[in-house]
Coordinates of C-alpha atoms (C1' of nucleotides) in Angstrom, one line a residue:
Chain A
X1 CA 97.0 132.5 129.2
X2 CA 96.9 133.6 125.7
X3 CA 95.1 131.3 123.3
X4 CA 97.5 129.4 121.3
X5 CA 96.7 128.4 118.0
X6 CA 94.5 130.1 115.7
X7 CA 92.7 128.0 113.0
X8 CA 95.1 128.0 110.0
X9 CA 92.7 126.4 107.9
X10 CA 93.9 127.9 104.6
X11 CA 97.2 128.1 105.0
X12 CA 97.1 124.1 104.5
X13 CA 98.1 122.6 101.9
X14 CA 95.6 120.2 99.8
X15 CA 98.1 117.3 100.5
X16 CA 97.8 118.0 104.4
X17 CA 94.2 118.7 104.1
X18 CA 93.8 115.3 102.4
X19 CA 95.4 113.1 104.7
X20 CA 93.4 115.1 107.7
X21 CA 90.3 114.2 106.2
X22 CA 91.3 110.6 105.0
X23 CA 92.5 110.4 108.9
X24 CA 89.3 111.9 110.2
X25 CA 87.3 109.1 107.6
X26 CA 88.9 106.3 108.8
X27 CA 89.0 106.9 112.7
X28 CA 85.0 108.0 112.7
X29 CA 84.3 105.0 110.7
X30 CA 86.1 102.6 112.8
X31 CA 84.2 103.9 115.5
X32 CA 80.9 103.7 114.4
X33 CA 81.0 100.1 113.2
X34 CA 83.4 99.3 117.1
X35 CA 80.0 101.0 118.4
X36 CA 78.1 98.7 116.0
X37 CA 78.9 95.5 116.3
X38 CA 81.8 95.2 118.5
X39 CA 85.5 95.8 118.5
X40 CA 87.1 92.5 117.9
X41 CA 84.6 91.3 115.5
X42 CA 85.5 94.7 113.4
X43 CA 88.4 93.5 111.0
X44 CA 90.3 96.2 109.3
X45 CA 89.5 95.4 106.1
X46 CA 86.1 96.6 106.9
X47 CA 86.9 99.9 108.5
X48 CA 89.1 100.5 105.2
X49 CA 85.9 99.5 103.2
X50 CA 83.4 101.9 105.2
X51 CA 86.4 104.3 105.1
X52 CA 86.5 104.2 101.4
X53 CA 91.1 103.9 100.8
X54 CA 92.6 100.4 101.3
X55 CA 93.5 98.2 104.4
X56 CA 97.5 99.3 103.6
X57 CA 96.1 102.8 104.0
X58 CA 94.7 102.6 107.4
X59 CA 98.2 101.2 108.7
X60 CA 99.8 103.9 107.3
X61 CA 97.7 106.1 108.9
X62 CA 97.6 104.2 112.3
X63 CA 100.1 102.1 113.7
X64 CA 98.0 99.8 115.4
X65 CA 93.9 98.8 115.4
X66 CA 94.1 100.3 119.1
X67 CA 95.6 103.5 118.4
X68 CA 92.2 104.2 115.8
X69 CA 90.2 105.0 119.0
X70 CA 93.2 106.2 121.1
X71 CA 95.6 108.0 119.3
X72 CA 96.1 111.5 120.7
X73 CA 98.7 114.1 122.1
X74 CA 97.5 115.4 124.7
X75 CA 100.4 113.8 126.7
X76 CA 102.8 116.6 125.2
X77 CA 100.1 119.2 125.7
X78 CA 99.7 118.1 129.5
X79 CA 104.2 118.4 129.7
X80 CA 103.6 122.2 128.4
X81 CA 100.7 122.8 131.0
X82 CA 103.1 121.3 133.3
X83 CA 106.1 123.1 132.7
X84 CA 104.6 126.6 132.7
X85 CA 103.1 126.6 135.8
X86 CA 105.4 128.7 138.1
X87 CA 108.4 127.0 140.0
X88 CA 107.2 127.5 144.0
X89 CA 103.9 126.2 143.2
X90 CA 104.2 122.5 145.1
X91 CA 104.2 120.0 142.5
X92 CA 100.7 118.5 143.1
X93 CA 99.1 121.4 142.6
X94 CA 101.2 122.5 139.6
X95 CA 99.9 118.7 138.3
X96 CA 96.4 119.6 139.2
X97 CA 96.4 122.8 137.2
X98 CA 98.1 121.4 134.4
X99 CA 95.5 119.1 134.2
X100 CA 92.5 121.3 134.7
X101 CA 94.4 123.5 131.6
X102 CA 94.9 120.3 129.4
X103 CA 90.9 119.4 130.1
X104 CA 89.5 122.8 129.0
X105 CA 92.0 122.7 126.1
X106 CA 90.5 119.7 124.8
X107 CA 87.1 120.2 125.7
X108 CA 86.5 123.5 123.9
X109 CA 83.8 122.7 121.1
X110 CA 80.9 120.6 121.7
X111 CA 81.9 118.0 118.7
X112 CA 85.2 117.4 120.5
X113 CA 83.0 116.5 123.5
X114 CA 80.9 114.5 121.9
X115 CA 83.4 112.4 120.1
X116 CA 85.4 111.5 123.5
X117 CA 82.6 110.3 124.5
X118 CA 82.1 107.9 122.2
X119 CA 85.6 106.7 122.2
X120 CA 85.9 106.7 126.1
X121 CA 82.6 104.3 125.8
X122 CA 84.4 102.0 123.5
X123 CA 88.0 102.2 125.8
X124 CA 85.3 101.4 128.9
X125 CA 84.2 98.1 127.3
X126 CA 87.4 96.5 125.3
X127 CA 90.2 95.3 127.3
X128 CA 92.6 96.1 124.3
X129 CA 91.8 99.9 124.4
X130 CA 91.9 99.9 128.1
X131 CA 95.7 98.3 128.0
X132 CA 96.5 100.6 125.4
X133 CA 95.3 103.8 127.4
X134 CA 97.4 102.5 130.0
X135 CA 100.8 102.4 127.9
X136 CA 99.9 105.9 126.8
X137 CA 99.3 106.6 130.6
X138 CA 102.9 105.2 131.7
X139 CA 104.6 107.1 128.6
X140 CA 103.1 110.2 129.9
X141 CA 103.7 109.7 133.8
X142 CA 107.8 109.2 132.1
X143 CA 108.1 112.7 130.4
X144 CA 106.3 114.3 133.5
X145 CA 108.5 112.5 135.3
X146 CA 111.4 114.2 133.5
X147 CA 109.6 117.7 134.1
X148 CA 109.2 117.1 137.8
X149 CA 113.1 116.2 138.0
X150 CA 113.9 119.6 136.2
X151 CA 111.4 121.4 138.4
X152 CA 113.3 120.0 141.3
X153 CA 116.8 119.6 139.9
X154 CA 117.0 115.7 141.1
X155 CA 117.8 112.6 138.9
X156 CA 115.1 111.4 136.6
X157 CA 115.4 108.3 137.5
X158 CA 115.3 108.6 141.3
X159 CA 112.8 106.3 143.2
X160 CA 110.9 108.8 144.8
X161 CA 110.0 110.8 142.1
X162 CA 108.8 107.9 140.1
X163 CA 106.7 106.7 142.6
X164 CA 105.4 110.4 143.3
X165 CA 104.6 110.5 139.4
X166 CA 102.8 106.8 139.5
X167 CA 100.6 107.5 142.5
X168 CA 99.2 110.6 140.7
X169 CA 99.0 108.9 137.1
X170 CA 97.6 105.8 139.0
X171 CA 95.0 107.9 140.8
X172 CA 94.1 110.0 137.8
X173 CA 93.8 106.5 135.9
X174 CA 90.6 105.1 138.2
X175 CA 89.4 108.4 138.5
X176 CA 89.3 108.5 134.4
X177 CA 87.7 104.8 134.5
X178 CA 85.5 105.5 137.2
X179 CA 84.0 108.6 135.1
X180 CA 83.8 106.7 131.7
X181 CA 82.2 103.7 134.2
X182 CA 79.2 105.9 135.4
X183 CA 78.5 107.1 131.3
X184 CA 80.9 110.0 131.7
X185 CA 77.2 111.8 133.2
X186 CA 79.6 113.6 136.3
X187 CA 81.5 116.7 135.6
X188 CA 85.1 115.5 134.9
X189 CA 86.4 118.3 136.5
X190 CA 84.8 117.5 139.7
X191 CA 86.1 114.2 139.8
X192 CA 89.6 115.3 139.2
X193 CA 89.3 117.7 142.3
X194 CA 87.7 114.4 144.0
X195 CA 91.2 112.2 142.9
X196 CA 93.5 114.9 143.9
X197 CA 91.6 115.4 147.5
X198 CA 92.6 111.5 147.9
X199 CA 95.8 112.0 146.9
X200 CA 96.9 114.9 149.6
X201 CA 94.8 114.2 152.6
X202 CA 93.7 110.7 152.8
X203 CA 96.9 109.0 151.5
X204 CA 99.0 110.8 154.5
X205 CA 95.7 109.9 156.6
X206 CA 95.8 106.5 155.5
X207 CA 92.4 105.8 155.4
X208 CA 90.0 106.9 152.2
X209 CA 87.5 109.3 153.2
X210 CA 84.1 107.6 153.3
X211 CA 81.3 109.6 151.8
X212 CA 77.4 108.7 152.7
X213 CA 76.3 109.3 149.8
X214 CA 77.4 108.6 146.2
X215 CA 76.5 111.5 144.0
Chain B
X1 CA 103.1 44.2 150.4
X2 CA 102.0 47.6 151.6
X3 CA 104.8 49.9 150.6
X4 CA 106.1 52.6 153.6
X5 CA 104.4 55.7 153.8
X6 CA 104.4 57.1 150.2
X7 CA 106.0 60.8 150.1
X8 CA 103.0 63.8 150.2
X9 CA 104.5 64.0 146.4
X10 CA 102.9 61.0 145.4
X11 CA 99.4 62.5 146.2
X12 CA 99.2 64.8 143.3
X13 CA 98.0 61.9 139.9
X14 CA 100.5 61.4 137.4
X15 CA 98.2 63.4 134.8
X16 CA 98.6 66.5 137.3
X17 CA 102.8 65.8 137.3
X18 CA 102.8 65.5 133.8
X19 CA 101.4 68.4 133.1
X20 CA 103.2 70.4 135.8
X21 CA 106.6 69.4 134.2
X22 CA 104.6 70.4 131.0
X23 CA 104.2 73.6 131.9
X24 CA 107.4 74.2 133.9
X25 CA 109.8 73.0 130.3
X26 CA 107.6 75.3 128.4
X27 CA 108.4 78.3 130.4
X28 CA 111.8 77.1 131.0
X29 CA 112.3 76.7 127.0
X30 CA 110.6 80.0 126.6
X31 CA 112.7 82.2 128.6
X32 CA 116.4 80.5 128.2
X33 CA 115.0 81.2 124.3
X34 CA 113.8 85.2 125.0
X35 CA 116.9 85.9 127.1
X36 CA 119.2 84.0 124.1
X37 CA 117.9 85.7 120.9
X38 CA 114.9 88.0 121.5
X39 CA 111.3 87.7 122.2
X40 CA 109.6 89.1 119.5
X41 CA 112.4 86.8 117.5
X42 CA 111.2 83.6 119.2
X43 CA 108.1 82.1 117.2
X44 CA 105.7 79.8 119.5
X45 CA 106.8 77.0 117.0
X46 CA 110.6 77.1 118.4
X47 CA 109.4 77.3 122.2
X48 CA 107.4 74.3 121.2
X49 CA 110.0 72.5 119.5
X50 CA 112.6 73.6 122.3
X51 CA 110.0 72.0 124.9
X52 CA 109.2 68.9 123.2
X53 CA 105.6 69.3 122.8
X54 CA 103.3 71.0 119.6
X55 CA 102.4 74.2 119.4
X56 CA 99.1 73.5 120.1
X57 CA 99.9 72.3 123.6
X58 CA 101.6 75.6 124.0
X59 CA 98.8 77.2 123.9
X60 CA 96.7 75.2 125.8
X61 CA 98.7 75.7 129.2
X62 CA 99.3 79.3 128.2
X63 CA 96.6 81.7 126.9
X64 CA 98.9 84.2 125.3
X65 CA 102.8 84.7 124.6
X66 CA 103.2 87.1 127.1
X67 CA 101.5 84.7 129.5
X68 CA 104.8 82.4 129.9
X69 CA 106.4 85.0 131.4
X70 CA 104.3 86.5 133.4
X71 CA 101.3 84.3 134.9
X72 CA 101.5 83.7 138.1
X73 CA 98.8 83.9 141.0
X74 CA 100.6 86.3 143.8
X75 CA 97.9 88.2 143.3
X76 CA 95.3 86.3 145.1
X77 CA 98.2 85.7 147.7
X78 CA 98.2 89.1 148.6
X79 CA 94.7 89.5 148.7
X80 CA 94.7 86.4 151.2
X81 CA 97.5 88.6 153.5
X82 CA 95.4 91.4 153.4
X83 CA 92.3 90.3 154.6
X84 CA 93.9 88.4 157.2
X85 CA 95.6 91.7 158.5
X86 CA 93.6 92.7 161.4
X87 CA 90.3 95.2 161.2
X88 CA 91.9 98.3 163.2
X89 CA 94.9 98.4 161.5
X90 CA 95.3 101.6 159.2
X91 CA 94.7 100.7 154.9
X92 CA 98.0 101.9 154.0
X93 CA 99.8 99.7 156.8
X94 CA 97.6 96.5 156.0
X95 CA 98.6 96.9 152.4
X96 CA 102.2 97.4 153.0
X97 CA 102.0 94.4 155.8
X98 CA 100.0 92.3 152.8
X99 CA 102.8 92.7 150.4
X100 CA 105.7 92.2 152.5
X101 CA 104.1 88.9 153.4
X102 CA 103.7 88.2 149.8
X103 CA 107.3 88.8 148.9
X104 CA 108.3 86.8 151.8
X105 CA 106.4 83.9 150.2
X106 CA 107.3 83.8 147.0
X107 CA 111.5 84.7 148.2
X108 CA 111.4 81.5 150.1
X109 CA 114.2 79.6 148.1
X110 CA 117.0 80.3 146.1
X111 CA 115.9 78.5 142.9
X112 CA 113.0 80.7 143.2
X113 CA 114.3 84.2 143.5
X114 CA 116.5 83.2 140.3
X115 CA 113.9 82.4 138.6
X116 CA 111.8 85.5 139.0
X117 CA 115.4 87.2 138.1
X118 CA 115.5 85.8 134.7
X119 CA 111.6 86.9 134.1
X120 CA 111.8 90.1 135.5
X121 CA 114.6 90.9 133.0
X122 CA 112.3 90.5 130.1
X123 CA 109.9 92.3 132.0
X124 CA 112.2 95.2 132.0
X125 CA 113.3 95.0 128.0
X126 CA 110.3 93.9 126.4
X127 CA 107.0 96.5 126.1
X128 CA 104.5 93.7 125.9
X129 CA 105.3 92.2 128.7
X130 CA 105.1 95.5 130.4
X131 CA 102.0 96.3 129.1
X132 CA 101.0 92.7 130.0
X133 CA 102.0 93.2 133.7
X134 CA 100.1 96.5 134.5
X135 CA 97.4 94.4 132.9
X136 CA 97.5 91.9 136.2
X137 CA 98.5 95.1 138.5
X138 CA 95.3 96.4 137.1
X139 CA 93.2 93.0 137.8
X140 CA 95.1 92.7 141.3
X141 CA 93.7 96.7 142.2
X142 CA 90.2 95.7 141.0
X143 CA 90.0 92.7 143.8
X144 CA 92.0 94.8 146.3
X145 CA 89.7 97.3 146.1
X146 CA 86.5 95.0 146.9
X147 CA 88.3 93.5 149.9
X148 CA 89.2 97.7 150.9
X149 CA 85.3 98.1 150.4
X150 CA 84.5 95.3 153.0
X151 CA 87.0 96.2 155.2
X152 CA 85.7 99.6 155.5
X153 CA 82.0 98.9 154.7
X154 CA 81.7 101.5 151.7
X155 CA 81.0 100.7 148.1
X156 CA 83.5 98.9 145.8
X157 CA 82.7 101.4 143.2
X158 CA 83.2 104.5 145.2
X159 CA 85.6 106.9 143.8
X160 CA 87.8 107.5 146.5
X161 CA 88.5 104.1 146.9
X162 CA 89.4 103.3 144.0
X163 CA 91.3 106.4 143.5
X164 CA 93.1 105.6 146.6
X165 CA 94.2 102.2 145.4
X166 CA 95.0 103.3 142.2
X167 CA 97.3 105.4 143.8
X168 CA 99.4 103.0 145.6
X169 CA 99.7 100.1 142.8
X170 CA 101.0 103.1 140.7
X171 CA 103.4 103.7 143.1
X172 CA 104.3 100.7 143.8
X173 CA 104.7 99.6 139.6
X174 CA 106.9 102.2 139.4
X175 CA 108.9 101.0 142.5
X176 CA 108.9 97.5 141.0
X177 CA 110.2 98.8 137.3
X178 CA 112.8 101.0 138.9
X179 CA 113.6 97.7 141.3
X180 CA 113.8 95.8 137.7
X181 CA 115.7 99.1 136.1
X182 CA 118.8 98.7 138.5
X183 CA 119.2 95.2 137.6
X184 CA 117.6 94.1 140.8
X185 CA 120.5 94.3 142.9
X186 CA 119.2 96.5 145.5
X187 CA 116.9 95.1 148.4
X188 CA 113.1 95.1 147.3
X189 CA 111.9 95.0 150.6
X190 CA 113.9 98.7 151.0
X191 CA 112.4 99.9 147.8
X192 CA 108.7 98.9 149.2
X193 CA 109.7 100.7 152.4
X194 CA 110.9 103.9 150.7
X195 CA 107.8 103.6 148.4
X196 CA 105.5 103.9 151.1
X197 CA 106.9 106.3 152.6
X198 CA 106.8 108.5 149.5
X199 CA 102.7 107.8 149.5
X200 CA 102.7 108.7 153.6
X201 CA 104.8 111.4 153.4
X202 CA 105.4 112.9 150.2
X203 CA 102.1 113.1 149.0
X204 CA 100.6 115.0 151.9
X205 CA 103.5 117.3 151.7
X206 CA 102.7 117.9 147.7
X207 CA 106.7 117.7 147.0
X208 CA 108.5 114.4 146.9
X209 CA 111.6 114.2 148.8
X210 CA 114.9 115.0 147.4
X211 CA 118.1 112.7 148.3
X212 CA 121.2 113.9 148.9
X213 CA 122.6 110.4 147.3
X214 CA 120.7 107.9 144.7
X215 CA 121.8 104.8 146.5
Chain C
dT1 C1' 102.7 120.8 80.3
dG2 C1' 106.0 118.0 82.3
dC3 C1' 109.2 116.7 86.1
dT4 C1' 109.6 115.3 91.0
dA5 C1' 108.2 113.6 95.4
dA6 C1' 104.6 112.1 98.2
dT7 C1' 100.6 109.1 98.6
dT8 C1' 98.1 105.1 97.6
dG9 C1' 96.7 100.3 96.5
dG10 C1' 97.7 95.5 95.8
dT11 C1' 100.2 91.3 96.8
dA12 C1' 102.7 88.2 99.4
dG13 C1' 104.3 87.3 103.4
dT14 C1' 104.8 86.2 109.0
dG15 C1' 103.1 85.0 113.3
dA16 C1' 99.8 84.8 117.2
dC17 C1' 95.8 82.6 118.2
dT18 C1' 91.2 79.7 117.4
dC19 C1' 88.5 75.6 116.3
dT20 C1' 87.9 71.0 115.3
dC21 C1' 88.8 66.2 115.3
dA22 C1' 91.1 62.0 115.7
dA23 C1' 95.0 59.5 118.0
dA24 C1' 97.2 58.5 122.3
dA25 C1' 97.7 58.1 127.1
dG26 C1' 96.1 57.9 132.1
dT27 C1' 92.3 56.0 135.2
dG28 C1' 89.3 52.9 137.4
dA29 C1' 86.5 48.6 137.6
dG30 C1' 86.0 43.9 137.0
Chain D
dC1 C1' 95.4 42.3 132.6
dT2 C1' 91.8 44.0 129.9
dC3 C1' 88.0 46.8 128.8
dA4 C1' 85.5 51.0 128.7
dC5 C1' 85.9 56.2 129.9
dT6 C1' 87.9 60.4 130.3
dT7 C1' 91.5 63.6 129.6
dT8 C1' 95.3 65.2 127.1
dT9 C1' 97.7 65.7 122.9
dG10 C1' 98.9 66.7 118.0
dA11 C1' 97.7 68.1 113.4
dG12 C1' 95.2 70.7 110.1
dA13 C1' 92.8 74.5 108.4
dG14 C1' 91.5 79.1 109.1
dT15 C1' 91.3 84.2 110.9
dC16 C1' 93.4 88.5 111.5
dA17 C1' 96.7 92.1 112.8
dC18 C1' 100.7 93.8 111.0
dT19 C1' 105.0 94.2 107.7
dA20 C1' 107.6 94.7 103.4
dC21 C1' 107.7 95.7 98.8
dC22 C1' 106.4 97.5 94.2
dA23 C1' 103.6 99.6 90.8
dA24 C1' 100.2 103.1 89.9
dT25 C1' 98.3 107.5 91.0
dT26 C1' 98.3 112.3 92.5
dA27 C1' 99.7 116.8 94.5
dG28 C1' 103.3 120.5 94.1
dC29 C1' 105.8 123.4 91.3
dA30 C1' 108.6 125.3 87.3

DNA sequence: TGCTAATTGGTAGTGACTCTCAAAAGTGAG
DNA sequence: CTCACTTTTGAGAGTCACTACCAATTAGCA
């Protein structure tokens, strides 16, 4: 896989570079005072303070208070994964591989580590961002759900395929929690090979694998 | 005079009537108005008025908009089927035995299955209440999963349990939306069947099933 | 420098939801 | 039936997310 996008810092214009920053400003302050003292007793007018631009400002910049800590695309960059991956592969493993791709994408710099974490703490804790991640979750599982169909030249909306795309999604979705649950200390790629393990042997075996001890 | 034997109706106080038909004109006000002009268009106030209480009482019997719709207690029903489905039997049967028994139950009359019609359509057009309902789907895998753990003597927290049950509410929300999708006219009980089958099947075999004909 | 278009801040809403408190209605005993 | 008592209700004020709009500022460019 060639590496796809260089760092155009320069070639951004001072309006773009602005609004990155302001973005940047607003999401890491919104954070640190969620981490504080607390998600619903954070108003926006505060995050705009500590953010230094006005409350408008921060709805303009985010749709809602939820989408501060959520906001993302790796949905799309998941689809591309998705879609390259060759057409005999079987679909769960083209999934799996899609998903390894997507993880090393966005774990490539320490920071970028680092500040999942903290937002995966806060989505861990507040009911709101955990509702929220699950919307973004179902929106996702609905374009892969698309993919799949032009993968295997069905119907979109066929019943099978849906429910083929909601196991996985709904699998991936524990596995996620169940990371951020235990402080996000295991290797998330471990735990994804874990979740699709369940998903292709003890599904058809109908009984989850019991493991003696709990790493 | 001692009256005949008094109808088992007349156990239940008049408080506890009252605030049954309470709560029944509420939701009955609230949907006929959702359905008629929108849900995001309908303020509490109007479902109030509509039900001939204040909005305060509103509130009281429901904890959130969305809530009017959707709250119901099926899930503890099915957690009741389930743990009364016998120790040998296989997860994935006992869950699909559990919710069979639980659509039985709440498809027992007429009025009923109307009912859950006219709410399921709002379901199906509204995003909050969507978001709202993989909220309780979420809730309803959280208790399933302890009463898996017992059943099999592992931890509630282990990952492949979780992973596993994740897995098959996914499936089975998607099932349930597609179900809604079609305008509920096709059997749900077939839909269930066909969903399991995709998680007995399909999964194992890494490539979901293709149809000649969509029903 | 001056024109144009994008970005921002402020102001005034709407509506869901909370808290509090006093009025009203059901309950149970004498 | 009447008198406490408890529960339920309604009304008011308040918080906060979010929207719509307009005026002021600022970047982009000739």
């Amino acid at each position: 896989m060639a590496p796809m996008t260089p760092p155009p810092v320069a070639k951004i214009s001072l309006r773009e570079r602005k609004k990155l920053r302001t973005r940047q400003a607003i999401r890491r302050a919104a954070v640190r005072l969620f981490t504080e003292q607390g998600y619903d007793a954070t108003p926006i007018d505060q995050i705009a303070e500590a953010a230094e631009v006005s409350p408008s400002t921060v709805f303009r910049y985010f749709p809602t208070k939820e989408d501060i800590v959520l906001m993302d695309e790796d949905d799309a960059l998941m689809e591309v994964f998705f879609r390259a991956r060759p057409a005999h592969e079987p679909p769960l493993t083209a999934l799996r591989e899609a998903i390894r791709a997507t993880l090393a994408q966005i774990y490539d710099t320490e920071e970028a580590v680092e500040d999942i974490r903290r937002r995966m703490r806060l989505v861990a804790t507040v009911p709101a961002l955990r509702a929220r991640l699950d919307e973004g979750l179902s929106a996702s599982g609905a374009s892969m759900t698309d993919a799949l169909a032009e993968r295997t030249g069905t119907a979109p909306d066929q019943l099978e395929l849906r429910v083929f795309l909601g196991a996985v999604l709904g699998g991936l979705r524990e596995a996620l929690l169940y990371w951020v649950a235990r402080d996000l200390s295991d290797d998330l790629g471990a735990i994804v090979d874990r979740t699709f393990d369940v998903l292709e042997h003890d599904l058809a075996d109908s009984a989850p694998r019991v493991e003696e001890a709990a790493g």
